[in-house]
Coordinates of C-alpha atoms in Angstrom, one line a residue:
M1 CA -6.3 -35.9 93.6
R2 CA -5.4 -32.3 93.1
A3 CA -7.9 -32.0 90.2
L4 CA -10.6 -33.5 92.4
L5 CA -9.9 -31.1 95.2
T6 CA -10.1 -28.2 92.8
D7 CA -13.5 -29.4 91.5
L8 CA -14.7 -29.8 95.1
R9 CA -13.6 -26.3 95.9
L10 CA -15.5 -25.0 92.8
A11 CA -18.5 -27.0 93.8
W12 CA -18.5 -25.5 97.3
L13 CA -18.1 -21.9 95.9
L14 CA -21.0 -22.5 93.5
T15 CA -23.2 -23.9 96.3
R16 CA -22.5 -20.9 98.5
G17 CA -23.4 -18.6 95.6
S18 CA -26.7 -20.4 94.8
D19 CA -29.8 -18.2 94.3
R20 CA -33.2 -18.8 95.9
R21 CA -34.3 -21.3 93.2
E22 CA -31.2 -23.5 93.8
W23 CA -31.6 -23.4 97.5
W24 CA -34.8 -25.3 97.0
R25 CA -32.9 -27.9 95.1
V26 CA -30.2 -28.0 97.8
G27 CA -32.9 -28.4 100.5
L28 CA -34.7 -31.2 98.7
T29 CA -31.5 -33.0 98.1
A30 CA -30.5 -32.7 101.7
F31 CA -33.9 -34.0 102.8
G32 CA -33.5 -37.1 100.5
A33 CA -30.0 -37.7 101.9
A34 CA -31.2 -37.4 105.4
L35 CA -34.0 -39.9 104.8
A36 CA -31.6 -42.3 103.2
T37 CA -29.1 -41.9 106.1
G38 CA -31.9 -42.5 108.6
I39 CA -33.0 -45.7 106.8
G40 CA -29.4 -46.9 106.6
L41 CA -28.7 -46.3 110.3
A42 CA -31.9 -48.1 111.2
V43 CA -31.0 -51.1 109.1
V44 CA -27.5 -51.1 110.7
A45 CA -29.0 -50.9 114.2
L46 CA -31.3 -53.8 113.6
L47 CA -28.7 -56.0 112.0
S48 CA -26.2 -55.3 114.9
L49 CA -28.5 -57.1 117.4
D50 CA -27.2 -60.7 117.8
G51 CA -29.6 -63.6 118.6
F52 CA -32.8 -63.1 120.5
Y53 CA -33.0 -59.6 121.9
S54 CA -36.0 -58.2 123.8
V55 CA -36.9 -54.8 122.3
S56 CA -39.1 -52.5 124.3
F57 CA -41.3 -51.5 121.4
G58 CA -42.8 -53.2 118.3
S59 CA -44.9 -55.8 120.2
G60 CA -42.1 -58.4 119.8
L61 CA -41.6 -57.8 116.1
F62 CA -37.9 -56.9 116.6
D63 CA -37.0 -59.7 119.0
S64 CA -36.0 -62.6 116.8
P65 CA -33.2 -62.4 114.2
S66 CA -35.5 -63.6 111.3
D67 CA -38.0 -60.9 112.0
R68 CA -35.3 -58.2 112.1
R69 CA -33.9 -59.4 108.8
N70 CA -37.3 -59.1 107.2
V71 CA -37.8 -55.6 108.6
S72 CA -34.3 -54.6 107.4
L73 CA -35.1 -55.9 103.9
A74 CA -38.3 -53.8 103.8
L75 CA -36.4 -50.7 105.0
G76 CA -33.6 -51.4 102.4
L77 CA -36.1 -51.5 99.6
L78 CA -37.2 -48.0 100.6
L79 CA -33.8 -46.8 99.4
I80 CA -34.9 -47.3 95.8
P81 CA -37.5 -44.4 95.7
V82 CA -35.1 -42.3 97.8
L83 CA -32.3 -42.6 95.2
G84 CA -34.8 -41.9 92.4
F85 CA -35.8 -38.8 94.2
L86 CA -32.2 -37.7 94.6
G87 CA -31.7 -38.2 90.8
Q88 CA -34.7 -36.1 90.0
C89 CA -33.4 -33.3 92.2
A90 CA -30.1 -33.4 90.3
R91 CA -32.0 -33.1 87.0
I92 CA -33.9 -30.0 88.1
G93 CA -30.7 -28.5 89.4
A94 CA -29.1 -28.9 86.0
V95 CA -31.7 -26.6 84.5
H96 CA -31.1 -23.8 87.0
R97 CA -27.3 -24.1 86.7
D98 CA -27.0 -24.0 82.9
R99 CA -25.5 -20.5 82.6
R100 CA -23.0 -21.1 85.4
L101 CA -21.9 -24.4 84.0
A102 CA -21.5 -22.8 80.5
A103 CA -19.3 -20.2 82.1
L104 CA -17.1 -23.0 83.4
R105 CA -16.9 -24.4 79.8
L106 CA -15.8 -21.0 78.6
A107 CA -13.1 -21.0 81.3
G108 CA -11.7 -24.2 79.9
A109 CA -13.5 -27.0 81.8
G110 CA -14.4 -30.1 79.8
P111 CA -17.9 -31.8 79.7
W112 CA -16.9 -34.5 82.2
Q113 CA -15.4 -31.9 84.6
V114 CA -18.6 -29.9 84.4
R115 CA -20.7 -33.0 85.2
R116 CA -18.3 -33.9 88.0
I117 CA -18.6 -30.4 89.6
A118 CA -22.4 -30.6 89.4
A119 CA -22.3 -34.1 91.0
L120 CA -20.1 -32.8 93.8
E121 CA -22.6 -30.0 94.4
S122 CA -25.2 -32.7 95.0
G123 CA -22.7 -34.6 97.2
L124 CA -22.2 -31.6 99.4
A125 CA -26.0 -31.2 99.9
C126 CA -26.2 -34.9 100.6
L127 CA -23.4 -34.6 103.2
A128 CA -25.3 -31.9 105.0
G129 CA -28.5 -34.0 105.1
A130 CA -26.5 -37.0 106.3
V131 CA -24.9 -35.1 109.1
V132 CA -28.3 -33.7 110.3
A133 CA -29.9 -37.2 110.2
T134 CA -26.9 -38.7 112.1
A135 CA -27.2 -36.0 114.8
A136 CA -31.0 -36.6 115.0
V137 CA -30.8 -40.4 115.5
A138 CA -27.4 -40.6 117.3
V139 CA -29.0 -40.6 120.8
P140 CA -31.6 -43.4 120.4
L141 CA -29.3 -45.5 118.2
L142 CA -26.0 -44.9 120.1
P143 CA -26.2 -48.2 122.0
Y144 CA -26.4 -50.1 118.7
A145 CA -23.7 -48.1 116.9
T146 CA -21.2 -50.2 114.8
P147 CA -18.5 -49.3 112.3
W148 CA -21.1 -49.8 109.6
A149 CA -22.8 -46.7 110.8
G150 CA -19.8 -44.7 109.7
V151 CA -20.0 -46.4 106.3
V152 CA -23.6 -45.3 106.0
V153 CA -22.9 -41.7 106.9
V154 CA -20.0 -41.5 104.4
G155 CA -21.6 -43.7 101.7
V156 CA -24.8 -41.7 101.3
P157 CA -23.1 -38.5 100.0
V158 CA -20.9 -40.6 97.7
L159 CA -24.0 -42.5 96.5
G160 CA -25.9 -39.2 96.0
A161 CA -23.0 -37.8 93.9
V162 CA -23.0 -41.0 91.8
V163 CA -26.8 -40.8 91.3
S164 CA -26.5 -37.2 90.3
A165 CA -23.7 -38.0 87.8
V166 CA -25.9 -40.7 86.2
A167 CA -28.9 -38.4 86.1
L168 CA -26.7 -35.7 84.4
R169 CA -25.0 -38.0 81.9
R170 CA -27.0 -36.7 79.0
V171 CA -26.8 -33.0 79.9
V172 CA -24.2 -31.1 77.9
A173 CA -23.6 -27.4 78.6
D174 CA -22.1 -25.6 75.6
P175 CA -20.2 -22.3 75.8
L176 CA -23.3 -20.3 74.7
G177 CA -25.1 -21.2 77.9
R178 CA -27.7 -23.6 76.5
V179 CA -28.6 -26.9 78.2
R180 CA -29.3 -29.6 75.6
R181 CA -31.0 -32.8 76.6
V182 CA -30.4 -35.7 74.2
R183 CA -33.6 -37.8 74.2
P184 CA -33.9 -41.4 73.1
A185 CA -35.8 -41.6 69.8
R186 CA -36.9 -45.2 70.3
G187 CA -37.5 -45.5 74.0
P188 CA -35.3 -47.2 76.6
G189 CA -33.9 -49.7 74.1
R190 CA -33.0 -53.4 74.4
L191 CA -32.6 -53.4 78.2
S192 CA -36.3 -52.8 78.7
G193 CA -37.3 -55.5 76.2
T194 CA -35.0 -58.0 77.8
A195 CA -36.4 -57.2 81.3
T196 CA -40.0 -57.5 79.9
R197 CA -39.2 -61.0 78.5
L198 CA -37.5 -62.1 81.8
L199 CA -40.4 -60.9 83.9
A200 CA -43.0 -62.6 81.6
V201 CA -41.1 -65.9 81.8
T202 CA -40.8 -65.6 85.6
L203 CA -44.5 -64.8 86.1
A204 CA -45.5 -67.6 83.8
A205 CA -43.3 -70.1 85.8
L206 CA -44.8 -68.9 89.1
A207 CA -48.4 -69.1 87.7
L208 CA -47.9 -72.7 86.3
T209 CA -46.2 -74.0 89.4
P210 CA -49.4 -75.1 91.2
V211 CA -50.5 -77.0 88.0
F212 CA -47.3 -78.7 86.8
G213 CA -45.0 -78.4 89.7
S214 CA -41.7 -76.5 89.6
P215 CA -38.3 -78.0 88.7
V216 CA -36.8 -74.7 90.0
S217 CA -37.2 -73.5 93.6
F218 CA -38.5 -69.9 93.6
G219 CA -37.7 -68.7 97.1
L220 CA -39.0 -65.2 98.0
G221 CA -35.7 -64.2 99.5
P222 CA -34.1 -60.8 99.4
V223 CA -32.3 -61.4 96.1
T224 CA -35.5 -62.6 94.4
V225 CA -37.5 -59.6 95.7
L226 CA -34.8 -57.2 94.5
V227 CA -34.6 -58.7 91.1
L228 CA -38.3 -58.7 90.6
A229 CA -38.5 -55.0 91.8
V230 CA -35.9 -54.0 89.2
L231 CA -37.6 -56.0 86.4
V232 CA -41.0 -54.4 87.2
S233 CA -39.4 -50.9 87.3
L234 CA -37.8 -51.4 83.8
V235 CA -41.0 -52.8 82.3
A236 CA -43.0 -49.9 83.9
I237 CA -40.7 -47.4 82.2
W238 CA -41.4 -48.9 78.8
L239 CA -45.2 -49.1 79.4
S240 CA -45.4 -45.5 80.6
G241 CA -43.5 -44.1 77.6
A242 CA -45.3 -46.3 75.1
S243 CA -48.7 -45.3 76.4
S244 CA -47.7 -41.6 76.4
R245 CA -46.7 -41.8 72.7
Q246 CA -49.8 -43.6 71.6
L247 CA -52.1 -41.2 73.5
G248 CA -50.3 -38.2 72.2
E249 CA -50.6 -39.3 68.6
G250 CA -54.3 -40.3 69.0
F251 CA -55.4 -37.1 70.7
A252 CA -53.3 -34.8 68.5
A253 CA -54.9 -36.2 65.4
G254 CA -58.6 -36.0 66.6
T255 CA -59.1 -33.2 69.1
S256 CA -60.0 -29.6 68.7
R257 CA -59.7 -28.6 72.4
P258 CA -56.7 -26.2 72.9
A259 CA -55.5 -27.6 76.2
L260 CA -55.8 -31.2 75.1
L261 CA -54.0 -30.4 71.8
I262 CA -51.1 -28.8 73.6
A263 CA -50.7 -31.7 76.0
A264 CA -51.0 -34.3 73.2
E265 CA -48.3 -32.6 71.1
R266 CA -46.1 -32.5 74.2
L267 CA -46.6 -36.2 74.9
R268 CA -45.9 -37.0 71.3
E269 CA -42.8 -34.9 71.1
D270 CA -41.2 -36.4 74.2
P271 CA -43.1 -39.4 75.6
W272 CA -40.2 -40.6 77.8
S273 CA -39.5 -37.4 79.8
T274 CA -41.4 -38.6 82.9
A275 CA -41.3 -42.4 82.3
R276 CA -38.9 -43.0 85.2
T277 CA -41.1 -41.1 87.7
H278 CA -44.2 -42.9 86.4
A279 CA -42.4 -46.2 86.8
A280 CA -41.9 -45.6 90.6
L281 CA -45.6 -44.7 90.9
L282 CA -46.7 -47.8 89.0
L283 CA -44.5 -50.0 91.2
V284 CA -46.0 -48.4 94.4
T285 CA -49.5 -48.8 92.9
V286 CA -49.0 -52.5 92.3
V287 CA -47.5 -53.1 95.7
G288 CA -50.1 -50.9 97.4
S289 CA -53.1 -52.5 95.7
G290 CA -51.8 -56.0 96.4
F291 CA -51.1 -55.1 100.1
A292 CA -54.5 -53.5 100.6
G293 CA -56.2 -56.7 99.5
V294 CA -53.8 -59.0 101.4
R295 CA -54.2 -56.9 104.5
Q296 CA -58.0 -57.2 104.4
I297 CA -57.8 -61.0 104.0
L298 CA -55.0 -61.5 106.5
L299 CA -56.8 -59.5 109.3
A300 CA -60.0 -61.4 108.7
H301 CA -58.0 -64.7 108.9
L302 CA -56.2 -63.7 112.1
T303 CA -59.4 -62.6 113.7
E304 CA -61.0 -65.9 113.0
R305 CA -58.0 -67.8 114.4
R306 CA -58.0 -65.7 117.5
R307 CA -61.7 -66.4 118.0
T308 CA -61.1 -70.1 117.7
G309 CA -58.1 -70.0 120.0
H310 CA -55.6 -71.1 117.3
L311 CA -53.5 -67.9 117.1
A312 CA -49.8 -68.7 117.8
T313 CA -48.9 -65.4 119.5
R314 CA -50.5 -62.1 120.4
M315 CA -52.6 -60.2 117.9
A316 CA -50.4 -57.1 118.3
Y317 CA -47.4 -59.0 116.9
Y318 CA -49.2 -59.4 113.5
T319 CA -50.9 -56.0 113.4
T320 CA -47.6 -54.2 114.2
G321 CA -45.9 -55.9 111.2
I322 CA -48.9 -55.0 109.0
D323 CA -48.9 -51.4 110.1
L324 CA -45.2 -51.0 109.6
T325 CA -45.5 -52.4 106.0
A326 CA -48.4 -50.0 105.4
A327 CA -46.2 -47.1 106.7
A328 CA -43.3 -48.1 104.4
I329 CA -45.6 -48.2 101.3
L330 CA -47.0 -44.7 102.3
V331 CA -43.4 -43.4 102.6
A332 CA -42.6 -44.8 99.2
L333 CA -45.7 -43.3 97.7
A334 CA -44.9 -39.9 99.3
L335 CA -41.4 -40.0 97.7
A336 CA -42.8 -40.9 94.3
L337 CA -45.3 -38.1 94.4
T338 CA -42.7 -35.6 95.5
A339 CA -40.5 -36.8 92.6
L340 CA -43.5 -36.3 90.3
A341 CA -43.9 -32.7 91.5
V342 CA -40.2 -32.1 91.1
S343 CA -40.3 -33.5 87.6
T344 CA -43.3 -31.3 86.6
A345 CA -41.4 -28.2 88.0
E346 CA -38.3 -29.3 86.0
S347 CA -40.4 -29.6 82.8
L348 CA -41.8 -26.0 83.3
A349 CA -38.2 -24.7 83.9
V350 CA -37.0 -26.3 80.7
R351 CA -39.9 -25.1 78.6
R352 CA -40.2 -21.6 80.1
R353 CA -39.3 -19.8 76.8
G354 CA -41.8 -21.8 74.8
L355 CA -44.5 -21.3 77.4
A356 CA -43.7 -17.6 77.5
A357 CA -44.0 -17.5 73.7
Q358 CA -47.4 -19.2 73.8
A359 CA -48.6 -16.7 76.4
A360 CA -47.3 -13.8 74.4
A361 CA -49.2 -15.2 71.3
G362 CA -52.5 -15.0 73.3
V363 CA -52.9 -18.5 74.8
P364 CA -54.8 -18.0 78.1
H365 CA -53.2 -19.0 81.4
A366 CA -56.0 -21.4 82.2
V367 CA -55.4 -23.3 78.9
L368 CA -51.7 -23.7 79.8
A369 CA -52.6 -24.8 83.3
R370 CA -55.1 -27.5 82.0
A371 CA -52.5 -28.6 79.5
L372 CA -49.9 -29.1 82.3
L373 CA -52.3 -31.2 84.3
L374 CA -53.3 -33.3 81.2
E375 CA -49.7 -34.1 80.5
T376 CA -49.7 -35.9 83.8
A377 CA -53.2 -37.3 83.9
L378 CA -53.4 -38.7 80.3
P379 CA -50.5 -41.2 80.4
L380 CA -51.0 -42.1 84.0
F381 CA -54.7 -43.1 83.7
P382 CA -54.2 -46.4 81.7
A383 CA -50.9 -47.2 83.4
I384 CA -52.3 -46.9 86.9
A385 CA -55.5 -48.8 85.9
V386 CA -53.3 -51.7 84.7
A387 CA -51.1 -51.5 87.8
G388 CA -54.2 -51.5 90.1
L389 CA -55.6 -54.5 88.3
G390 CA -52.3 -56.3 88.7
G391 CA -52.2 -55.6 92.4
T392 CA -55.9 -56.7 92.7
A393 CA -55.1 -59.9 90.9
I394 CA -52.3 -60.6 93.5
S395 CA -54.7 -60.1 96.4
F396 CA -57.4 -62.4 94.8
W397 CA -54.7 -65.0 94.3
Y398 CA -53.8 -64.8 97.9
G399 CA -57.4 -65.0 98.9
A400 CA -57.8 -68.1 96.8
A401 CA -54.9 -69.7 98.6
V402 CA -56.2 -68.8 102.1
S403 CA -59.8 -69.8 101.3
R404 CA -58.7 -73.5 101.6
Y405 CA -58.5 -73.0 105.4
T406 CA -61.1 -70.4 106.2
D407 CA -63.7 -68.1 104.7
V408 CA -62.1 -64.9 103.4
P409 CA -63.8 -61.6 102.4
V410 CA -63.6 -60.2 98.9
P411 CA -60.6 -57.9 98.8
Y412 CA -62.4 -54.8 97.5
A413 CA -59.9 -52.5 99.3
A414 CA -57.4 -53.2 96.5
L415 CA -59.6 -51.4 94.0
L416 CA -59.5 -48.2 96.0
V417 CA -55.8 -47.8 95.9
P418 CA -55.3 -46.9 92.2
V419 CA -58.1 -44.3 92.5
G420 CA -56.4 -42.7 95.4
V421 CA -53.0 -42.8 93.8
Y422 CA -54.3 -41.3 90.6
A423 CA -56.0 -38.4 92.5
A424 CA -52.8 -37.8 94.5
C425 CA -50.7 -37.7 91.2
V426 CA -53.0 -35.0 89.8
L427 CA -52.7 -33.0 93.0
A428 CA -48.9 -33.4 93.0
A429 CA -48.7 -32.0 89.4
A430 CA -51.0 -29.1 90.5
T431 CA -48.4 -28.0 93.0
S432 CA -46.4 -26.6 90.0
L433 CA -49.1 -24.3 88.9
P434 CA -47.7 -21.3 90.8
L435 CA -44.4 -21.8 89.0
L436 CA -46.3 -21.7 85.7
R437 CA -47.3 -18.1 86.2
R438 CA -43.7 -17.1 86.7
S439 CA -42.6 -19.2 83.7
V440 CA -44.9 -17.3 81.2
R441 CA -43.6 -13.8 82.0
P442 CA -42.4 -12.0 78.9
G443 CA -38.9 -11.7 80.4
E444 CA -38.4 -15.4 79.8
L445 CA -38.3 -14.8 76.0
R446 CA -34.8 -13.5 76.4
Y447 CA -33.4 -16.9 77.4
A448 CA -32.5 -19.5 74.8

């Protein structure tokens, strides 16, 4: 306990002494923690309502226990991109803190103690965000406060510190002040392959159920949705990294354009650097494409039932649920895009000496800027195209099921989602271009 208190005191002193760059990291981490705390408190408030409860907003969507459980599940799934965002903030913080952590090693701290101090720094930032979020939502949610609200407020900083420790598990600060990242040579390994096979078997069983029947009941409950989300995320990591490597090798061997050659060599050197961020984007693209098509079909079906007088309840009850689902997907997309921008900034910070050397050798700034955008655009194009087709297939499958009862429109809206996501990804990567100009200054050549 005494050692933990000592590390906590060191983390607090290091946080207080942060420079302007690190205060950006602290602010982003606090923002992610505040969002996670707000989501957790909202889930606790919804689950604290017992039985039928008349809520003044939501058009009756929060009145019944089953509807509140479904809304709580959707809110809980939003914690996945939030935790990914916190991990990405910890990674970019590790680059900015390399020389300070190396000084701790010189003072006698071990590698695990250094990682623990770095994780506690993130935990303090998460605690600040959790306190702000609690103060902001305390008044409207005070009538529904339960002891679980305190667990959320305390658990978010702890969870943020754990996520930071996991994100920093491959970062080793040596006494010379150099941060070394150990990259996997062969991709994610057996876990991704096992997840791919499990997902393929599950999808095949679900696809063949209408033809041969199902000896196993596939209930789309919370556990099933969570397992499928994790499996899809692991598979998306492998697909993103594999496509990055293949594209890098192909373009590096056959192009003469400087910007494309630099981007291709970067992808071939480290194809897995942004795979986790791309996985979140691919998952959001699949869900968003499928939802856009299903929303178009569902609204047409509900309009037809209201016209014929067969609608069970008010139209606002259904549209409110659809709008809340769309808002949740947009929030997840915004978090994934923010994580992509943070990842691009981290990549620039890690490679600032190499970029400065290229600029000193005469490479124009415009070529380096195009190479930076191509590093994001090249591997994401086939991956988002496949994800969009998968989501479109889901919407067509839903349309085929509903067409037995009524005429449904062609879900063309699903095809627009991957185009919008891809454009947003390029714009998110472009937000790091101002940092590129600072990274290629000759003074960066002094740092190892």
